[in-house]
Structure formats: structure tokens, C-alpha cells
């Protein structure tokens, strides 16, 4: 089996789990195909919408970092090649792609539009949640909509990066 096929098979089985700083929000990334968000029931019932949004946003930022760490680690394990920080200035076309990816604006939303996740370069993440959805107290629907918006944002990221390479 080639290194590429082995990597793809291993990545397809990978689940990267990340917790928010206070442990109240858990993000599960299933091989960049499905993102699931879980919120601690007690925290959901006592937090304000702004507090919840802050924890979800923090968890998503950490999830992006954890995803890249896991991806590079697995790539290093399969290929045996070192993957460190990119050296800028050595390849102008790669630097230009990196610059464009850092400016790439993506957005994903739930099917009903009550939750939106947007980011610029995967660094500046913004989460918007409809106050009515939060006020309804339906944690499961909010979690489902957060997961759908995150999954949609990941798909938009891949589409945007594909456009940068063509």
C-alpha cells in the first residue's frame, strides 16, 4: 500500500477531540467529514448566550490547532518526513498561496440558518447563534446546528483552498 493510501485510510478513521477552556464544550472532528459539538447540560442551563458563544468559539479555535497537529503528526508517522513550520521566502508561489489562505474568508451555516460559523484564514473565528434557538432551551438542536455549521465551514475551507491551487 502506498504512503498516500495508508495515510488516507488512517485519516478517514481519525477522530480529533477538543475541549473548550472551561471543559463545557467538546468538539469532535471526524476526519474533516463531520464535526460534532457537545455542550455540557449544566453549563448550557446556567450560561448566558454570550458566555456560551465565547466557549464555543474558543473550542473551535483550539479544534483547528488540534486538527492540524494531528494531521501533521500522522503525515510524519506515515511518510517519515519532518513537517515543521513552513519557511517563507524560499518558494514565492508557496508564499503567495499561504498569504491567500490566511486571507481566505469562509462561512458555514446550519440548514435553518440559526447558527453560522465564519472565519478568515481559520484564525479569526466568529460564531453567530440565533437568540431564539438558545432561549428555547433545546440543547440538542443547538448542538446539531453548531455541528452542521462547522461541517459546512470545513467544506467551504476545502473548496476555497482548492480554488487557490488552480
Coordinates of N, CA, C and O in Angstrom, one line a residue:
X1 N 0.9 -1.2 0.0 CA 0.0 0.0 0.0 C 0.9 1.2 0.0 O 1.9 1.3 0.7
X2 N 0.6 2.2 -0.8 CA 1.4 3.4 -0.9 C 1.2 4.2 0.4 O 0.2 4.1 1.1
X3 N 2.2 5.1 0.7 CA 2.1 6.0 1.8 C 0.8 6.9 1.8 O 0.1 7.1 2.8
X4 N 0.5 7.3 0.5 CA -0.7 8.2 0.4 C -2.0 7.4 0.7 O -2.8 7.9 1.5
X5 N -2.1 6.2 0.3 CA -3.3 5.4 0.6 C -3.4 5.0 2.0 O -4.4 5.1 2.7
X6 N -2.2 4.7 2.6 CA -2.2 4.4 4.0 C -2.6 5.6 4.9 O -3.4 5.5 5.8
X7 N -2.1 6.8 4.5 CA -2.4 8.0 5.2 C -3.9 8.2 5.1 O -4.6 8.5 6.1
X8 N -4.5 8.2 3.9 CA -5.9 8.4 3.7 C -6.8 7.5 4.5 O -7.8 7.9 5.1
X9 N -6.4 6.2 4.5 CA -7.2 5.2 5.3 C -7.1 5.6 6.8 O -8.1 5.5 7.5
X10 N -5.9 5.9 7.3 CA -5.7 6.2 8.7 C -6.5 7.5 9.1 O -7.1 7.6 10.1
X11 N -6.4 8.5 8.2 CA -7.1 9.8 8.4 C -8.6 9.6 8.4 O -9.3 10.2 9.3
X12 N -9.1 8.8 7.6 CA -10.6 8.5 7.5 C -11.1 7.9 8.8 O -12.3 8.0 9.1
X13 N -10.2 7.3 9.6 CA -10.6 6.7 10.8 C -10.3 7.6 12.1 O -10.6 7.2 13.2
X14 N -9.8 8.7 11.8 CA -9.3 9.6 12.9 C -10.4 10.5 13.4 O -11.2 11.0 12.7
X15 N -10.5 10.6 14.7 CA -11.4 11.5 15.4 C -10.5 12.4 16.3 O -9.8 11.9 17.2
X16 N -10.6 13.7 16.1 CA -9.8 14.6 16.9 C -10.8 15.3 17.9 O -11.8 15.9 17.4
X17 N -10.6 15.1 19.2 CA -11.5 15.7 20.2 C -10.8 16.8 20.9 O -9.7 16.7 21.3
X18 N -11.6 17.9 21.0 CA -11.1 19.1 21.7 C -12.1 19.6 22.7 O -13.3 19.6 22.4
X19 N -11.6 20.1 23.8 CA -12.5 20.7 24.8 C -12.2 22.2 24.9 O -11.1 22.7 24.7
X20 N -13.3 23.0 25.2 CA -13.2 24.4 25.4 C -12.3 24.6 26.7 O -12.1 23.7 27.5
X21 N -11.8 25.8 26.9 CA -11.0 26.1 28.1 C -11.6 25.7 29.4 O -11.0 25.2 30.3
X22 N -12.9 25.9 29.5 CA -13.6 25.5 30.8 C -14.2 24.1 30.8 O -14.8 23.7 31.7
X23 N -14.0 23.4 29.7 CA -14.4 22.0 29.6 C -15.9 21.8 29.3 O -16.4 20.7 29.3
X24 N -16.6 22.9 29.0 CA -18.0 22.8 28.9 C -18.5 22.5 27.4 O -19.6 22.1 27.2
X25 N -17.6 22.7 26.5 CA -17.9 22.4 25.1 C -16.9 21.4 24.5 O -15.7 21.6 24.7
X26 N -17.4 20.4 23.9 CA -16.5 19.4 23.2 C -16.7 19.4 21.7 O -17.9 19.3 21.3
X27 N -15.7 19.5 21.0 CA -15.8 19.4 19.5 C -15.1 18.2 19.0 O -13.9 17.9 19.4
X28 N -15.8 17.4 18.2 CA -15.2 16.2 17.6 C -15.2 16.3 16.1 O -16.2 16.6 15.5
X29 N -14.0 16.2 15.6 CA -13.7 16.3 14.2 C -13.5 14.9 13.7 O -12.5 14.3 14.0
X30 N -14.4 14.4 12.9 CA -14.3 13.0 12.3 C -13.8 13.1 10.9 O -14.5 13.2 10.0
X31 N -12.4 13.1 10.8 CA -11.7 13.1 9.5 C -12.1 14.2 8.6 O -12.2 14.0 7.4
X32 N -12.4 15.3 9.1 CA -12.8 16.5 8.3 C -14.1 16.3 7.6 O -14.4 17.1 6.7
X33 N -14.8 15.3 7.9 CA -16.1 15.0 7.2 C -17.3 15.4 8.0 O -18.3 15.9 7.4
X34 N -17.2 15.2 9.3 CA -18.3 15.5 10.2 C -17.8 16.1 11.4 O -16.9 15.6 12.1
X35 N -18.3 17.3 11.8 CA -17.9 18.0 13.0 C -19.1 17.9 14.0 O -20.2 18.2 13.6
X36 N -18.9 17.4 15.2 CA -19.9 17.4 16.2 C -19.5 18.3 17.3 O -18.4 18.3 17.7
X37 N -20.5 18.9 17.9 CA -20.3 19.8 19.0 C -21.3 19.4 20.2 O -22.5 19.1 19.9
X38 N -20.7 19.2 21.3 CA -21.5 18.8 22.5 C -21.3 19.9 23.6 O -20.2 20.4 23.8
X39 N -22.4 20.2 24.3 CA -22.3 21.2 25.3 C -22.8 20.5 26.6 O -23.8 19.9 26.7
X40 N -22.0 20.8 27.7 CA -22.4 20.2 29.0 C -23.8 20.8 29.4 O -24.0 22.0 29.3
X41 N -24.6 19.9 29.8 CA -26.0 20.3 30.1 C -26.1 21.3 31.2 O -26.8 22.3 31.1
X42 N -25.3 21.1 32.3 CA -25.3 22.1 33.4 C -24.8 23.5 32.9 O -25.4 24.5 33.3
X43 N -23.8 23.5 32.1 CA -23.3 24.8 31.6 C -24.3 25.4 30.7 O -24.5 26.6 30.8
X44 N -24.9 24.7 29.9 CA -25.9 25.2 28.9 C -27.1 25.9 29.7 O -27.5 26.9 29.3
X45 N -27.5 25.3 30.8 CA -28.6 25.8 31.6 C -28.3 27.0 32.4 O -29.2 27.8 32.8
X46 N -27.0 27.2 32.7 CA -26.6 28.4 33.6 C -25.9 29.5 32.8 O -25.8 30.6 33.3
X47 N -25.4 29.2 31.6 CA -24.6 30.2 30.9 C -25.5 31.2 30.1 O -26.6 30.8 29.7
X48 N -25.0 32.4 29.9 CA -25.7 33.3 29.0 C -25.3 33.0 27.6 O -24.4 32.2 27.3
X49 N -26.0 33.6 26.6 CA -25.7 33.3 25.2 C -24.3 33.8 24.9 O -23.6 33.1 24.2
X50 N -23.9 34.9 25.4 CA -22.5 35.4 25.2 C -21.5 34.5 25.8 O -20.4 34.2 25.1
X51 N -21.7 34.0 27.0 CA -20.8 33.0 27.6 C -20.7 31.8 26.8 O -19.6 31.3 26.5
X52 N -21.8 31.3 26.3 CA -21.8 30.1 25.5 C -21.1 30.3 24.2 O -20.2 29.5 23.8
X53 N -21.4 31.4 23.5 CA -20.7 31.7 22.3 C -19.2 31.8 22.5 O -18.4 31.4 21.6
X54 N -18.8 32.4 23.6 CA -17.3 32.6 23.8 C -16.7 31.2 24.0 O -15.6 30.9 23.4
X55 N -17.3 30.3 24.7 CA -16.7 28.9 24.9 C -16.7 28.1 23.6 O -15.8 27.4 23.3
X56 N -17.8 28.2 22.8 CA -17.9 27.5 21.5 C -16.8 28.1 20.6 O -16.0 27.3 20.0
X57 N -16.6 29.4 20.5 CA -15.6 30.0 19.7 C -14.2 29.5 20.1 O -13.4 29.2 19.3
X58 N -13.9 29.5 21.4 CA -12.6 29.1 21.9 C -12.4 27.6 21.6 O -11.3 27.3 21.2
X59 N -13.4 26.8 21.8 CA -13.3 25.4 21.4 C -13.0 25.2 20.0 O -12.1 24.4 19.6
X60 N -13.6 26.0 19.1 CA -13.4 25.8 17.7 C -12.0 26.3 17.3 O -11.3 25.6 16.5
X61 N -11.5 27.3 17.9 CA -10.1 27.8 17.6 C -9.1 26.7 18.1 O -8.1 26.4 17.3
X62 N -9.3 26.1 19.2 CA -8.5 25.0 19.7 C -8.6 23.8 18.8 O -7.6 23.1 18.5
X63 N -9.8 23.5 18.3 CA -10.0 22.4 17.5 C -9.3 22.5 16.2 O -8.8 21.5 15.6
X64 N -9.2 23.7 15.6 CA -8.4 23.9 14.4 C -6.9 23.6 14.6 O -6.3 22.8 13.9
X65 N -6.4 24.0 15.7 CA -5.0 23.8 16.1 C -4.8 22.3 16.3 O -3.8 21.7 15.8
X66 N -5.7 21.6 17.1 CA -5.6 20.2 17.3 C -5.7 19.4 16.1 O -5.0 18.4 15.9
X67 N -6.5 19.8 15.1 CA -6.7 19.1 13.9 C -5.4 19.1 13.1 O -4.9 18.1 12.6
X68 N -4.8 20.3 13.0 CA -3.5 20.4 12.2 C -2.4 19.7 12.9 O -1.6 19.1 12.2
X69 N -2.3 19.7 14.2 CA -1.3 18.9 14.9 C -1.5 17.4 14.6 O -0.5 16.7 14.4
X70 N -2.7 16.9 14.7 CA -3.0 15.5 14.5 C -2.6 15.1 13.0 O -2.1 14.1 12.7
X71 N -3.0 16.0 12.1 CA -2.8 15.8 10.7 C -1.3 15.7 10.4 O -0.8 14.7 9.7
X72 N -0.6 16.7 10.8 CA 0.9 16.7 10.6 C 1.6 15.5 11.3 O 2.5 14.9 10.7
X73 N 1.2 15.2 12.5 CA 1.7 14.0 13.2 C 1.5 12.7 12.4 O 2.4 11.9 12.3
X74 N 0.3 12.5 12.0 CA 0.0 11.3 11.2 C 0.8 11.3 9.9 O 1.3 10.3 9.5
X75 N 0.9 12.4 9.2 CA 1.6 12.5 8.0 C 3.1 12.2 8.2 O 3.7 11.5 7.4
X76 N 3.6 12.7 9.3 CA 5.0 12.4 9.7 C 5.2 11.0 10.0 O 6.2 10.3 9.5
X77 N 4.3 10.3 10.7 CA 4.4 8.9 11.0 C 4.3 8.1 9.8 O 5.1 7.1 9.7
X78 N 3.4 8.4 8.8 CA 3.3 7.5 7.6 C 4.4 7.7 6.7 O 4.9 6.8 6.1
X79 N 4.8 9.0 6.5 CA 5.8 9.3 5.4 C 7.3 9.2 6.0 O 8.2 9.0 5.2
X80 N 7.4 9.5 7.3 CA 8.8 9.5 7.8 C 9.4 10.9 7.6 O 10.6 11.1 8.0
X81 N 8.7 11.8 6.9 CA 9.3 13.1 6.6 C 9.0 14.1 7.8 O 7.9 14.0 8.3
X82 N 9.9 15.0 8.0 CA 9.6 16.0 9.1 C 8.7 17.1 8.5 O 8.9 17.5 7.3
X83 N 7.7 17.5 9.3 CA 6.9 18.6 8.9 C 6.9 19.7 10.0 O 6.2 19.5 11.0
X84 N 7.6 20.7 9.8 CA 7.7 21.8 10.7 C 7.0 23.0 10.2 O 6.2 23.0 9.3
X85 N 7.4 24.2 10.7 CA 6.9 25.4 10.2 C 7.4 25.7 8.8 O 8.5 25.4 8.5
X86 N 6.6 26.2 8.0 CA 7.0 26.5 6.6 C 8.0 27.6 6.6 O 7.8 28.6 7.4
X87 N 9.0 27.5 5.8 CA 10.0 28.5 5.7 C 9.5 29.5 4.6 O 9.4 29.1 3.4
X88 N 9.3 30.7 4.9 CA 8.9 31.7 4.0 C 10.1 32.3 3.2 O 11.2 32.3 3.7
X89 N 9.8 32.6 2.0 CA 10.8 33.2 1.2 C 11.6 32.3 0.2 O 12.3 32.7 -0.7
X90 N 11.5 31.0 0.5 CA 12.2 30.0 -0.3 C 11.5 29.7 -1.6 O 12.1 29.5 -2.7
X91 N 10.1 29.7 -1.6 CA 9.3 29.4 -2.8 C 8.2 30.5 -2.9 O 7.2 30.4 -2.2
X92 N 8.4 31.4 -3.7 CA 7.5 32.6 -3.8 C 6.0 32.1 -4.1 O 5.1 32.7 -3.5
X93 N 5.8 31.1 -4.9 CA 4.5 30.6 -5.2 C 3.8 30.0 -4.0 O 2.6 30.2 -3.8
X94 N 4.6 29.3 -3.2 CA 4.0 28.8 -1.9 C 3.7 29.9 -0.9 O 2.7 29.8 -0.2
X95 N 4.6 30.9 -0.9 CA 4.3 32.0 0.0 C 3.1 32.7 -0.4 O 2.3 33.1 0.5
X96 N 2.8 32.9 -1.7 CA 1.6 33.6 -2.2 C 0.4 32.8 -1.8 O -0.6 33.3 -1.4
X97 N 0.4 31.4 -2.0 CA -0.7 30.6 -1.6 C -1.0 30.7 -0.1 O -2.1 30.8 0.3
X98 N 0.1 30.7 0.7 CA -0.1 30.8 2.1 C -0.7 32.1 2.5 O -1.6 32.2 3.3
X99 N -0.2 33.2 1.9 CA -0.8 34.5 2.1 C -2.3 34.5 1.8 O -3.1 35.0 2.6
X100 N -2.6 34.0 0.6 CA -4.0 34.0 0.2 C -4.9 33.1 1.2 O -6.0 33.4 1.5
X101 N -4.3 32.0 1.6 CA -5.1 31.1 2.5 C -5.3 31.8 3.9 O -6.3 31.6 4.5
X102 N -4.4 32.6 4.3 CA -4.5 33.4 5.5 C -5.6 34.5 5.4 O -6.1 34.9 6.4
X103 N -5.9 34.9 4.2 CA -6.9 35.9 4.0 C -8.3 35.3 3.5 O -9.2 36.0 3.4
X104 N -8.3 34.0 3.3 CA -9.5 33.3 2.8 C -10.7 33.4 3.8 O -10.5 33.0 5.0
X105 N -11.8 33.9 3.4 CA -13.0 34.1 4.2 C -13.9 32.9 3.9 O -14.2 32.6 2.7
X106 N -14.3 32.2 4.9 CA -15.2 31.0 4.8 C -16.4 31.2 5.7 O -16.3 32.0 6.7
X107 N -17.4 30.6 5.3 CA -18.6 30.6 6.2 C -19.4 29.4 6.0 O -19.5 28.8 4.9
X108 N -19.9 28.9 7.1 CA -20.8 27.7 7.1 C -22.0 28.0 8.0 O -21.9 28.7 9.0
X109 N -23.2 27.4 7.6 CA -24.3 27.7 8.5 C -25.2 26.4 8.5 O -25.0 25.5 7.7
X110 N -26.0 26.4 9.5 CA -26.9 25.3 9.7 C -28.0 25.4 8.6 O -28.2 26.5 8.0
X111 N -28.7 24.3 8.4 CA -29.7 24.3 7.3 C -30.8 25.4 7.5 O -31.3 26.0 6.6
X112 N -31.2 25.6 8.8 CA -32.2 26.6 9.0 C -31.6 28.0 9.2 O -32.4 29.0 9.5
X113 N -30.3 28.2 9.2 CA -29.7 29.5 9.3 C -29.6 30.0 10.7 O -29.2 31.2 10.9
X114 N -29.9 29.3 11.7 CA -29.9 29.8 13.1 C -28.5 29.8 13.7 O -28.3 30.5 14.7
X115 N -27.5 29.1 13.1 CA -26.2 29.1 13.5 C -25.2 29.3 12.3 O -25.4 28.6 11.3
X116 N -24.3 30.2 12.5 CA -23.3 30.5 11.4 C -21.9 30.5 12.0 O -21.7 31.0 13.1
X117 N -21.0 29.9 11.3 CA -19.6 29.9 11.7 C -18.8 30.5 10.5 O -18.9 30.0 9.4
X118 N -18.1 31.6 10.8 CA -17.3 32.2 9.8 C -15.9 32.3 10.3 O -15.6 32.4 11.5
X119 N -14.9 32.4 9.3 CA -13.5 32.6 9.7 C -12.8 33.2 8.6 O -13.1 33.1 7.4
X120 N -11.7 33.9 9.0 CA -10.8 34.4 8.0 C -9.5 33.7 8.3 O -8.9 33.8 9.3
X121 N -9.0 32.9 7.3 CA -7.8 32.2 7.4 C -7.8 31.2 8.5 O -6.7 30.8 9.0
X122 N -8.9 30.7 9.0 CA -9.0 29.8 10.1 C -8.5 30.4 11.4 O -8.3 29.7 12.4
X123 N -8.2 31.7 11.4 CA -7.6 32.3 12.6 C -8.6 33.1 13.4 O -8.7 33.0 14.6
X124 N -9.4 33.8 12.7 CA -10.4 34.7 13.3 C -11.8 34.1 13.1 O -12.5 34.4 12.2
X125 N -12.1 33.3 14.1 CA -13.4 32.5 14.0 C -14.5 33.3 14.7 O -14.3 33.8 15.8
X126 N -15.7 33.4 14.1 CA -16.8 34.0 14.7 C -18.0 33.0 14.6 O -18.2 32.4 13.6
X127 N -18.7 33.0 15.7 CA -19.9 32.1 15.8 C -21.1 33.0 16.1 O -21.1 33.8 17.0
X128 N -22.1 32.8 15.3 CA -23.4 33.5 15.5 C -24.5 32.5 15.8 O -24.6 31.5 15.0
X129 N -25.2 32.7 16.8 CA -26.3 31.8 17.2 C -27.5 32.7 17.4 O -27.5 33.7 18.1
X130 N -28.6 32.2 16.8 CA -29.9 32.9 17.0 C -30.3 32.8 18.5 O -30.3 31.7 19.1
X131 N -30.6 34.0 19.0 CA -31.0 34.1 20.4 C -32.3 33.3 20.7 O -32.4 32.7 21.8
X132 N -33.2 33.2 19.7 CA -34.4 32.4 19.9 C -34.1 30.9 20.1 O -34.8 30.2 20.9
X133 N -33.2 30.4 19.3 CA -32.8 29.0 19.4 C -32.2 28.7 20.8 O -32.6 27.7 21.5
X134 N -31.3 29.6 21.3 CA -30.7 29.4 22.6 C -31.8 29.5 23.7 O -31.8 28.7 24.6
X135 N -32.7 30.5 23.5 CA -33.7 30.8 24.6 C -34.7 29.6 24.6 O -35.3 29.4 25.7
X136 N -34.9 28.9 23.5 CA -35.8 27.7 23.5 C -35.4 26.6 24.5 O -36.2 25.8 24.9
X137 N -34.1 26.7 24.9 CA -33.6 25.6 25.8 C -33.4 24.3 25.1 O -33.1 23.3 25.8
X138 N -33.4 24.2 23.8 CA -33.2 23.0 23.1 C -31.7 22.7 22.8 O -31.3 23.1 21.7
X139 N -31.0 22.2 23.8 CA -29.6 22.0 23.6 C -29.3 21.1 22.5 O -28.3 21.3 21.7
X140 N -30.0 20.0 22.3 CA -29.7 19.1 21.2 C -29.8 19.7 19.8 O -29.0 19.4 19.0
X141 N -30.8 20.5 19.6 CA -30.9 21.2 18.3 C -29.8 22.2 18.1 O -29.2 22.3 17.0
X142 N -29.5 22.9 19.2 CA -28.3 23.8 19.1 C -27.0 23.1 18.8 O -26.3 23.5 17.9
X143 N -26.8 22.0 19.5 CA -25.6 21.2 19.2 C -25.6 20.7 17.7 O -24.6 20.7 17.0
X144 N -26.7 20.2 17.3 CA -26.8 19.7 15.9 C -26.6 20.8 14.9 O -25.9 20.6 13.9
X145 N -27.1 22.0 15.2 CA -27.0 23.1 14.3 C -25.5 23.6 14.3 O -25.0 24.1 13.3
X146 N -24.9 23.6 15.5 CA -23.5 24.0 15.6 C -22.6 23.0 14.7 O -21.7 23.5 14.0
X147 N -22.9 21.8 14.9 CA -22.1 20.8 14.1 C -22.3 20.9 12.6 O -21.4 20.9 11.9
X148 N -23.6 21.2 12.2 CA -23.8 21.4 10.8 C -23.1 22.6 10.2 O -22.5 22.6 9.2
X149 N -23.1 23.7 11.0 CA -22.5 24.9 10.6 C -20.9 24.7 10.5 O -20.3 25.2 9.6
X150 N -20.4 24.0 11.5 CA -18.9 23.7 11.5 C -18.6 22.8 10.3 O -17.6 23.1 9.6
X151 N -19.4 21.8 10.0 CA -19.1 20.9 8.9 C -19.2 21.7 7.6 O -18.3 21.5 6.7
X152 N -20.2 22.6 7.5 CA -20.3 23.4 6.3 C -19.1 24.3 6.1 O -18.6 24.5 5.0
X153 N -18.6 24.9 7.2 CA -17.5 25.8 7.2 C -16.2 25.0 6.7 O -15.4 25.5 5.9
X154 N -16.0 23.8 7.2 CA -14.9 23.0 6.8 C -15.0 22.7 5.3 O -14.0 22.8 4.6
X155 N -16.2 22.4 4.8 CA -16.3 22.1 3.4 C -16.0 23.4 2.6 O -15.4 23.3 1.5
X156 N -16.4 24.5 3.1 CA -16.1 25.8 2.4 C -14.6 26.1 2.4 O -14.1 26.6 1.4
X157 N -13.9 25.7 3.5 CA -12.5 25.8 3.6 C -11.8 25.0 2.5 O -10.9 25.5 1.8
X158 N -12.2 23.7 2.4 CA -11.6 22.9 1.4 C -11.9 23.4 0.0 O -11.0 23.4 -0.9
X159 N -13.1 23.9 -0.3 CA -13.4 24.4 -1.6 C -12.6 25.7 -1.9 O -12.1 25.8 -3.0
X160 N -12.4 26.5 -0.9 CA -11.6 27.7 -1.1 C -10.2 27.4 -1.3 O -9.5 28.1 -2.2
X161 N -9.6 26.5 -0.6 CA -8.2 26.1 -0.8 C -8.0 25.4 -2.2 O -7.0 25.7 -2.8
X162 N -9.0 24.7 -2.6 CA -8.9 24.1 -4.0 C -8.8 25.2 -5.0 O -8.1 25.1 -6.0
X163 N -9.7 26.2 -4.9 CA -9.6 27.3 -5.8 C -8.3 28.0 -5.8 O -7.8 28.5 -6.9
X164 N -7.6 28.1 -4.6 CA -6.3 28.7 -4.6 C -5.2 27.9 -5.3 O -4.2 28.5 -5.8
X165 N -5.4 26.6 -5.5 CA -4.4 25.8 -6.1 C -4.6 25.8 -7.6 O -3.8 25.2 -8.4
X166 N -5.7 26.3 -8.1 CA -6.0 26.2 -9.6 C -5.9 27.6 -10.2 O -6.0 28.6 -9.7

